Each structure stands twice: as C-alpha cells, then as structure tokens.
PDB file of C-alpha atoms in Angstrom:
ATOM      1  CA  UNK S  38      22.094  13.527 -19.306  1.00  0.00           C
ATOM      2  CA  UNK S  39      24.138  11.728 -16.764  1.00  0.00           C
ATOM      3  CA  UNK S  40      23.999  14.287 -14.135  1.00  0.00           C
ATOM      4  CA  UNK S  41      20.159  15.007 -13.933  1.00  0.00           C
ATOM      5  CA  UNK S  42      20.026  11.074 -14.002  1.00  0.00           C
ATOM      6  CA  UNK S  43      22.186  11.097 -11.187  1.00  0.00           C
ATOM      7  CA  UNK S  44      20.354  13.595  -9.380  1.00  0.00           C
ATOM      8  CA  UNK S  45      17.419  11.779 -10.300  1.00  0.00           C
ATOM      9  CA  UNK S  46      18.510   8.840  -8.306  1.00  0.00           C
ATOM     10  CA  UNK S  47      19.984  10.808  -5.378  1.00  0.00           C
ATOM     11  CA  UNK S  48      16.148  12.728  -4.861  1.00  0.00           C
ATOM     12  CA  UNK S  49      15.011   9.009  -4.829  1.00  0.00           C
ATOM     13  CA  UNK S  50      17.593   7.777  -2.333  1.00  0.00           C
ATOM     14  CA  UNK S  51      17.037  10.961  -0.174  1.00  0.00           C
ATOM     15  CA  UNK S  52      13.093  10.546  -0.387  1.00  0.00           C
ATOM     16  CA  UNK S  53      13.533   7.224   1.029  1.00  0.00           C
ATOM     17  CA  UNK S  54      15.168   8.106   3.882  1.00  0.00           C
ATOM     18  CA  UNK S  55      13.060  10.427   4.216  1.00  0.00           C
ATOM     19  CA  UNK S  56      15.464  13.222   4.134  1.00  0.00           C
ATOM     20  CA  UNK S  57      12.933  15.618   1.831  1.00  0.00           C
ATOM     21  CA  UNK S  58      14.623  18.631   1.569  1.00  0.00           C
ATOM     22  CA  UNK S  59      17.635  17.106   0.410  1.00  0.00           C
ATOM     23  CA  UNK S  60      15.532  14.910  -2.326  1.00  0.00           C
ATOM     24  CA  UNK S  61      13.817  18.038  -3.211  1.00  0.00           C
ATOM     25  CA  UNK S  62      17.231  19.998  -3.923  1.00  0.00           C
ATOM     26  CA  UNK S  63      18.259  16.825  -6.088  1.00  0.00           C
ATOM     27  CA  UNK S  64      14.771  17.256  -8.009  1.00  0.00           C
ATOM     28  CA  UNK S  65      15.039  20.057  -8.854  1.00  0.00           C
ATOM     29  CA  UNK S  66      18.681  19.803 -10.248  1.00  0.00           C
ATOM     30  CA  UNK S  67      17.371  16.953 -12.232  1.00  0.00           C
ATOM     31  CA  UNK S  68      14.409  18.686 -13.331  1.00  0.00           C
ATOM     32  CA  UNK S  69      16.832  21.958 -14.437  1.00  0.00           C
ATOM     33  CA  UNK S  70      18.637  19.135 -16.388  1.00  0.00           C
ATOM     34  CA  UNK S  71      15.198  18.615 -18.637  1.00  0.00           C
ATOM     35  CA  UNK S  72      14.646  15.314 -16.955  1.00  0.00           C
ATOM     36  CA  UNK S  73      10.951  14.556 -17.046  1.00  0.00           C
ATOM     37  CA  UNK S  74      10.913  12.394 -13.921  1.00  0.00           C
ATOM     38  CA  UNK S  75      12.957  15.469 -12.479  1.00  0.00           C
ATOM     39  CA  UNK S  76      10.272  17.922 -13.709  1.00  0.00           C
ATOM     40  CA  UNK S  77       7.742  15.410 -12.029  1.00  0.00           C
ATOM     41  CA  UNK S  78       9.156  14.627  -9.042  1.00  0.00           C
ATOM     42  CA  UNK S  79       9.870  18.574  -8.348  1.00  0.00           C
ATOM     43  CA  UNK S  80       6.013  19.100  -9.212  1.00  0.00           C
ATOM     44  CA  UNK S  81       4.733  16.749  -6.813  1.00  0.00           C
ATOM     45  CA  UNK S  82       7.322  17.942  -4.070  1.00  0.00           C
ATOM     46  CA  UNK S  83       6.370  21.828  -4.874  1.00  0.00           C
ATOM     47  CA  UNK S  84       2.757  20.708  -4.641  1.00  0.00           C
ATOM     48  CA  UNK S  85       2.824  19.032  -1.613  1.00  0.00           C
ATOM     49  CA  UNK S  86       5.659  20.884   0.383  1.00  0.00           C
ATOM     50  CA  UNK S  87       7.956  18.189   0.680  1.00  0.00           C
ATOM     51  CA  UNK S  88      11.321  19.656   1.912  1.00  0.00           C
ATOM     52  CA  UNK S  89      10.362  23.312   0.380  1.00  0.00           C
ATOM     53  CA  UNK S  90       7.501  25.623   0.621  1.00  0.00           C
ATOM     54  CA  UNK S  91       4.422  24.323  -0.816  1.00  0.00           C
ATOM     55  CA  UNK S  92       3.434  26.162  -4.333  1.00  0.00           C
ATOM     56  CA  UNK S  93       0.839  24.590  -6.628  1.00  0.00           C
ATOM     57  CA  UNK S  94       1.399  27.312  -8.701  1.00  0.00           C
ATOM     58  CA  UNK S  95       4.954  26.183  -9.245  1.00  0.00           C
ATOM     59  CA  UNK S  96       4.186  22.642  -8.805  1.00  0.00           C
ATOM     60  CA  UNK S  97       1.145  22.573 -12.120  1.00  0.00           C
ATOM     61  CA  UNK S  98       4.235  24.399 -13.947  1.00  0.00           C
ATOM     62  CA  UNK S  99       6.527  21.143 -13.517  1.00  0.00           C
ATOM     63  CA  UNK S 100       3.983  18.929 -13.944  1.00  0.00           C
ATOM     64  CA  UNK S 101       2.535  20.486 -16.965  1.00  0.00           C
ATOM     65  CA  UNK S 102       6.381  20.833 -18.431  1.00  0.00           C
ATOM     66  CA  UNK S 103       7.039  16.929 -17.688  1.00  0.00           C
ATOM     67  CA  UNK S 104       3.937  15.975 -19.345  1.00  0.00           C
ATOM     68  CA  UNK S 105       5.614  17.913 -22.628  1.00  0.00           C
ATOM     69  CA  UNK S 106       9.009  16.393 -21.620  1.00  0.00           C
ATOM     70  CA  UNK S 107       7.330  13.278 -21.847  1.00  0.00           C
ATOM     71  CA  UNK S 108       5.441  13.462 -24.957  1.00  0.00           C
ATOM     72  CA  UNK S 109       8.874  14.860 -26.846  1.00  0.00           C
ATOM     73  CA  UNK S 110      10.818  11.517 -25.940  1.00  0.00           C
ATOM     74  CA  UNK S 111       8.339   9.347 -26.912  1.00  0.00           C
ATOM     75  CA  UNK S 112       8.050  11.650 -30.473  1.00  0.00           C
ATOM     76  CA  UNK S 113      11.594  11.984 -31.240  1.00  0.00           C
ATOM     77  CA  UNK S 114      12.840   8.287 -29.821  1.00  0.00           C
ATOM     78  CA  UNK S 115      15.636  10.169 -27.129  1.00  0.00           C
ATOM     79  CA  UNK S 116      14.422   8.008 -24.262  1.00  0.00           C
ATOM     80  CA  UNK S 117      15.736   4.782 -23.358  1.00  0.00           C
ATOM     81  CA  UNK S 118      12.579   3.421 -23.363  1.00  0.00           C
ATOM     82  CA  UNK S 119       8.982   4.230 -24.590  1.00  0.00           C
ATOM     83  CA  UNK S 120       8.110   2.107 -21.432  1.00  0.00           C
ATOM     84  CA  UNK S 121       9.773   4.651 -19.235  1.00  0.00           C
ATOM     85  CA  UNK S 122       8.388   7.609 -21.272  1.00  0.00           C
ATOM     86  CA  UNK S 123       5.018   6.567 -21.683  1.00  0.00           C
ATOM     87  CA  UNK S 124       4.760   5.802 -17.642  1.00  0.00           C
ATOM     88  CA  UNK S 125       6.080   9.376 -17.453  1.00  0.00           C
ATOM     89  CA  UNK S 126       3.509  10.970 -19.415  1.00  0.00           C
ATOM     90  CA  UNK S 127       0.616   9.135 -17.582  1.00  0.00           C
ATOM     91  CA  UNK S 128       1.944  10.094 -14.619  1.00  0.00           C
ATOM     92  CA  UNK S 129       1.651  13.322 -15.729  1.00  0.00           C
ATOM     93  CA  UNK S 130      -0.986  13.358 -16.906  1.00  0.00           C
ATOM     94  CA  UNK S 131      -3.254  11.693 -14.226  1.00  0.00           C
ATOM     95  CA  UNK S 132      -1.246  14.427 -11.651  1.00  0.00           C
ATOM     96  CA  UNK S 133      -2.801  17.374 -13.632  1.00  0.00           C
ATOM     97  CA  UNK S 134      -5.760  15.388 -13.477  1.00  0.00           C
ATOM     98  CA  UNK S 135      -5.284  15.717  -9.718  1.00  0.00           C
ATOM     99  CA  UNK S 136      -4.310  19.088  -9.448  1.00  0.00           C
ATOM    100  CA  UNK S 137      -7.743  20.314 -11.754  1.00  0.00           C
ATOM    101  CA  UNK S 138     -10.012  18.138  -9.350  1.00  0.00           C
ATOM    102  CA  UNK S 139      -8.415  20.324  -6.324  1.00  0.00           C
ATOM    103  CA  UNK S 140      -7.658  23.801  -7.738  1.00  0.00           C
ATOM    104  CA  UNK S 141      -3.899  23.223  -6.847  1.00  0.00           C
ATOM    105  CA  UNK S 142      -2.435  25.884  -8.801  1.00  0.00           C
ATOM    106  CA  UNK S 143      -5.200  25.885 -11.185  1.00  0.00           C
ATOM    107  CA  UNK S 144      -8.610  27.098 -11.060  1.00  0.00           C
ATOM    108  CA  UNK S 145     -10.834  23.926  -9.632  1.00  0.00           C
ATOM    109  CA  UNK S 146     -12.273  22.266 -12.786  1.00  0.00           C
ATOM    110  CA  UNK S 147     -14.141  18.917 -12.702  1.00  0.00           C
ATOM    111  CA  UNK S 148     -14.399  18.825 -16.677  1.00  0.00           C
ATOM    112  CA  UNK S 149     -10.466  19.138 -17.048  1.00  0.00           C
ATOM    113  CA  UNK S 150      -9.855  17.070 -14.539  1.00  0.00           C
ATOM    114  CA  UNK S 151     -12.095  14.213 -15.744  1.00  0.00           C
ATOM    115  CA  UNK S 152     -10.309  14.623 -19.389  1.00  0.00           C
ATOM    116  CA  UNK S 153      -6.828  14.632 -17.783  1.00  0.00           C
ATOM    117  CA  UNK S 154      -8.153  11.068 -15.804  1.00  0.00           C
ATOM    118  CA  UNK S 155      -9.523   9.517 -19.365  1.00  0.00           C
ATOM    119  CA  UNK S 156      -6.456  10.470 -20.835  1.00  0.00           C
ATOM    120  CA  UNK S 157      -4.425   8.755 -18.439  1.00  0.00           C
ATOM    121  CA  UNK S 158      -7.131   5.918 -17.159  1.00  0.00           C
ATOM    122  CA  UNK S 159      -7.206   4.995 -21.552  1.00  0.00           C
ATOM    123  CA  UNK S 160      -3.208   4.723 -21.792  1.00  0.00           C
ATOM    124  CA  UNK S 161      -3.562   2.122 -18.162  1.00  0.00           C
ATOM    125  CA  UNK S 162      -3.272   4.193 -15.206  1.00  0.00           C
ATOM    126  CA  UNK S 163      -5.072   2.432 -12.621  1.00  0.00           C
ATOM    127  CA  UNK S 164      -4.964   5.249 -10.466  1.00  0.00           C
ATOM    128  CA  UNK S 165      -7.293   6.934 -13.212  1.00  0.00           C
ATOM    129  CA  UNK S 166      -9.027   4.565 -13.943  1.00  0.00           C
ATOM    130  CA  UNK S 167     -10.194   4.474 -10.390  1.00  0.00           C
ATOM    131  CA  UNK S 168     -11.169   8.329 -10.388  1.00  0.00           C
ATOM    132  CA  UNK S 169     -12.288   8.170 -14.036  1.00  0.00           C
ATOM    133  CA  UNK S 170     -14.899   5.613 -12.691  1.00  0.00           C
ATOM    134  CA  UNK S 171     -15.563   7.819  -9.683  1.00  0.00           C
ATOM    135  CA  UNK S 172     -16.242  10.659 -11.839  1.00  0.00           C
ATOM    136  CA  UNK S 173     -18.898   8.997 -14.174  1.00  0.00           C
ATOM    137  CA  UNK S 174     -20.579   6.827 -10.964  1.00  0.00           C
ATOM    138  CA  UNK S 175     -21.378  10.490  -9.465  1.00  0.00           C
ATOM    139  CA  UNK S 176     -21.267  12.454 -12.651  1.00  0.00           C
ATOM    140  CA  UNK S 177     -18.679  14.934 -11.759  1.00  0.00           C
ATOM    141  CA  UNK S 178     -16.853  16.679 -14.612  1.00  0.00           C
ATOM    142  CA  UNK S 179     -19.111  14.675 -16.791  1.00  0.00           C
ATOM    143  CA  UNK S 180     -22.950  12.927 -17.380  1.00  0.00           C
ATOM    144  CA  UNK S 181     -23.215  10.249 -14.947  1.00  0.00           C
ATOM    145  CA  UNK S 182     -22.857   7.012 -16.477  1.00  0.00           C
ATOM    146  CA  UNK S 183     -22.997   3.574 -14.228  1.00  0.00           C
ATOM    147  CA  UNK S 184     -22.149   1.282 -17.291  1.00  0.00           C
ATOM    148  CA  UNK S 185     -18.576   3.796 -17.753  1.00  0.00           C
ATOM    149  CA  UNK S 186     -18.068   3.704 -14.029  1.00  0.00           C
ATOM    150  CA  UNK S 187     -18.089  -0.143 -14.180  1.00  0.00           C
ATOM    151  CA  UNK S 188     -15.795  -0.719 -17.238  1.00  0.00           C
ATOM    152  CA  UNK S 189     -13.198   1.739 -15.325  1.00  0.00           C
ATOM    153  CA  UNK S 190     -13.580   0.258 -11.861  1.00  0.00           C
ATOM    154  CA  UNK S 191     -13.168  -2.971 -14.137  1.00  0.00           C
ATOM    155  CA  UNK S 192      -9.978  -1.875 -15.232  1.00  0.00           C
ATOM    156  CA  UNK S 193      -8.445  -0.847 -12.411  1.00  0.00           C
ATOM    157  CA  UNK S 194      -9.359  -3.919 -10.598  1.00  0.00           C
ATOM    158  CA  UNK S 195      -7.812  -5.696 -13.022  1.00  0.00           C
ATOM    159  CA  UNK S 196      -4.606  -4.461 -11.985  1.00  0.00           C
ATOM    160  CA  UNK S 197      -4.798  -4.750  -8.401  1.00  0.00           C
ATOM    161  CA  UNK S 198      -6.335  -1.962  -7.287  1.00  0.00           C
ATOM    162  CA  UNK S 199      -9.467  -2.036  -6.867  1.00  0.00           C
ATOM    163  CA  UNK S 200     -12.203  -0.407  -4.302  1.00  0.00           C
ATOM    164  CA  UNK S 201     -13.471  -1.908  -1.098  1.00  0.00           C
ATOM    165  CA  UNK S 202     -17.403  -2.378  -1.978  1.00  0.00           C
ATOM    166  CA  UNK S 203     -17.457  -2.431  -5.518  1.00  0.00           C
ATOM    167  CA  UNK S 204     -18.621  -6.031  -6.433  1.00  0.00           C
ATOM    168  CA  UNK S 205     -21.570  -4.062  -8.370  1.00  0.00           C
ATOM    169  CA  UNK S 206     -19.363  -3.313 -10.985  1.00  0.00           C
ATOM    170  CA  UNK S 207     -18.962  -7.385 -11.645  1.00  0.00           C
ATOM    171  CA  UNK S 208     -22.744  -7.556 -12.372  1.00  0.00           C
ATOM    172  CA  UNK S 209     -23.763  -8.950 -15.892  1.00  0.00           C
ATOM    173  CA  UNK S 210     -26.248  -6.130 -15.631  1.00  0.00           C
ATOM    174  CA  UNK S 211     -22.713  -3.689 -15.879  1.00  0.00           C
ATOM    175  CA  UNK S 212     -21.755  -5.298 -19.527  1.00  0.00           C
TER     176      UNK S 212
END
C-alpha cells in the first residue's frame, strides 16, 4: 500500500516537471501495486504516449481495470475515502467514455461512449456532463434531445465549466 502510494506521488512529481518517462515508470509501479489512480494514470499515459510508446490497446486495459479498482474500494470500504474512490471511478469512467468516442483501443462506438459520459456526467463529472450535452444537442450515440443537452450544459456550468456560446441553454424555453 505504501509503496504504490509512493510511486503514486513520485509519477505526479515527475509529470510536473515534466519528466514523462520517469512519471510513466512510477505509474506503472503504482498501478502493478493495484492502485487505481496508478492503473489510471498508466492508462492515460499508455493512451497518449507520454514517456512510452503510445498503446490504446494497453491504455483501455488500465483504464477499464481502475474503473473495477475503483468500484471494489468503494464496495468493500478499503479506501481512505469514498471521496477519493468515487472521483476515481468517474474518472474512469468518463476516460472510457473518451476512448469509445475515438476508437482508442476499442472499436469507435458513439452509443458506449454516450453511456460511459451519463454514467459519469450523473455521479458530477463536469467534463461529462459537457460531452453528455454535446452528444444529445447533435444526437450522437443517442436521439437528439435539446431539453437533455440544456440540463447537462446546465450542470456543467454550474461547476465552472461551461461552453463559450451557450447562453441558449439558460432559456426558460430549456426547463
């Protein structure tokens, strides 16, 4: 436990500097450790190529295993806090989301993808919530639906992050 939260912290450190190959090797310790920020971090690193070879392949594999990681802390009470756990499912989560939408590693599906961004947008990713409103303003992966789009973009404005040109969404019409 102590050293894949140590490596953990050293992939962060690295990353910050910007040293990525060295906060890559330190992910992936971590994630060999069961850690699922480990797991995550080594997914996102495998599926962008930061300090290795890029392989979505590899990278939906980590990403799929801390999304499981995840969901068995929150289930048996091991992590520290469901706080922690529950950001590290959504992040999960909303990553598959990501990798569906682009056929990274996975065959490109817009239906999978928009389930993995509900998921994620409905437990308060704003990042989802964003994309989930994206998806049902353009009715990809799902019927288009303006009043859906709305209450997402809603959401994730709500939060800070919303989208440059959508004061639509704040129309009583949109209710």
């Amino acid at each position: 436990q102590e050293d894949r939260d140590t490596y953990l912290q050293l992939g962060m450190k690295y990353h910050e500097e910007g040293q990525l190959e060295k906060a890559t090797y330190y992910w992936r310790l971590s994630a060999q450790g069961g850690s699922a920020l480990g797991l995550f971090f080594y997914g996102i690193a495998l599926r962008h190529g930061w300090g290795c070879k890029q392989n979505p392949g590899k990278a939906i594999h980590y990403l799929l295993n801390a999304a499981q990681s995840a969901v068995c802390e929150l289930q048996s009470g091991v992590s520290q806090s469901t706080t922690v756990a529950k950001s590290e499912l959504v992040l999960a989560i909303y990553e598959i989301g990501v990798c569906f939408r682009h056929g990274w590693g996975v065959p490109k599906d817009s239906k999978a993808a928009f389930h993995h961004f509900q998921v994620a947008a409905n437990l308060g990713d704003p990042d989802a919530q964003n994309d989930l409103g994206f998806s049902y303003l353009h009715g990809i992966g799902v019927k288009k639906d303006v009043y859906a789009s709305a209450k997402y973009y809603r959401m994730a404005e709500r939060q800070g992050q919303g989208m440059i040109g959508n004061s639509w969404i704040w129309k009583d019409k949109y209710n």
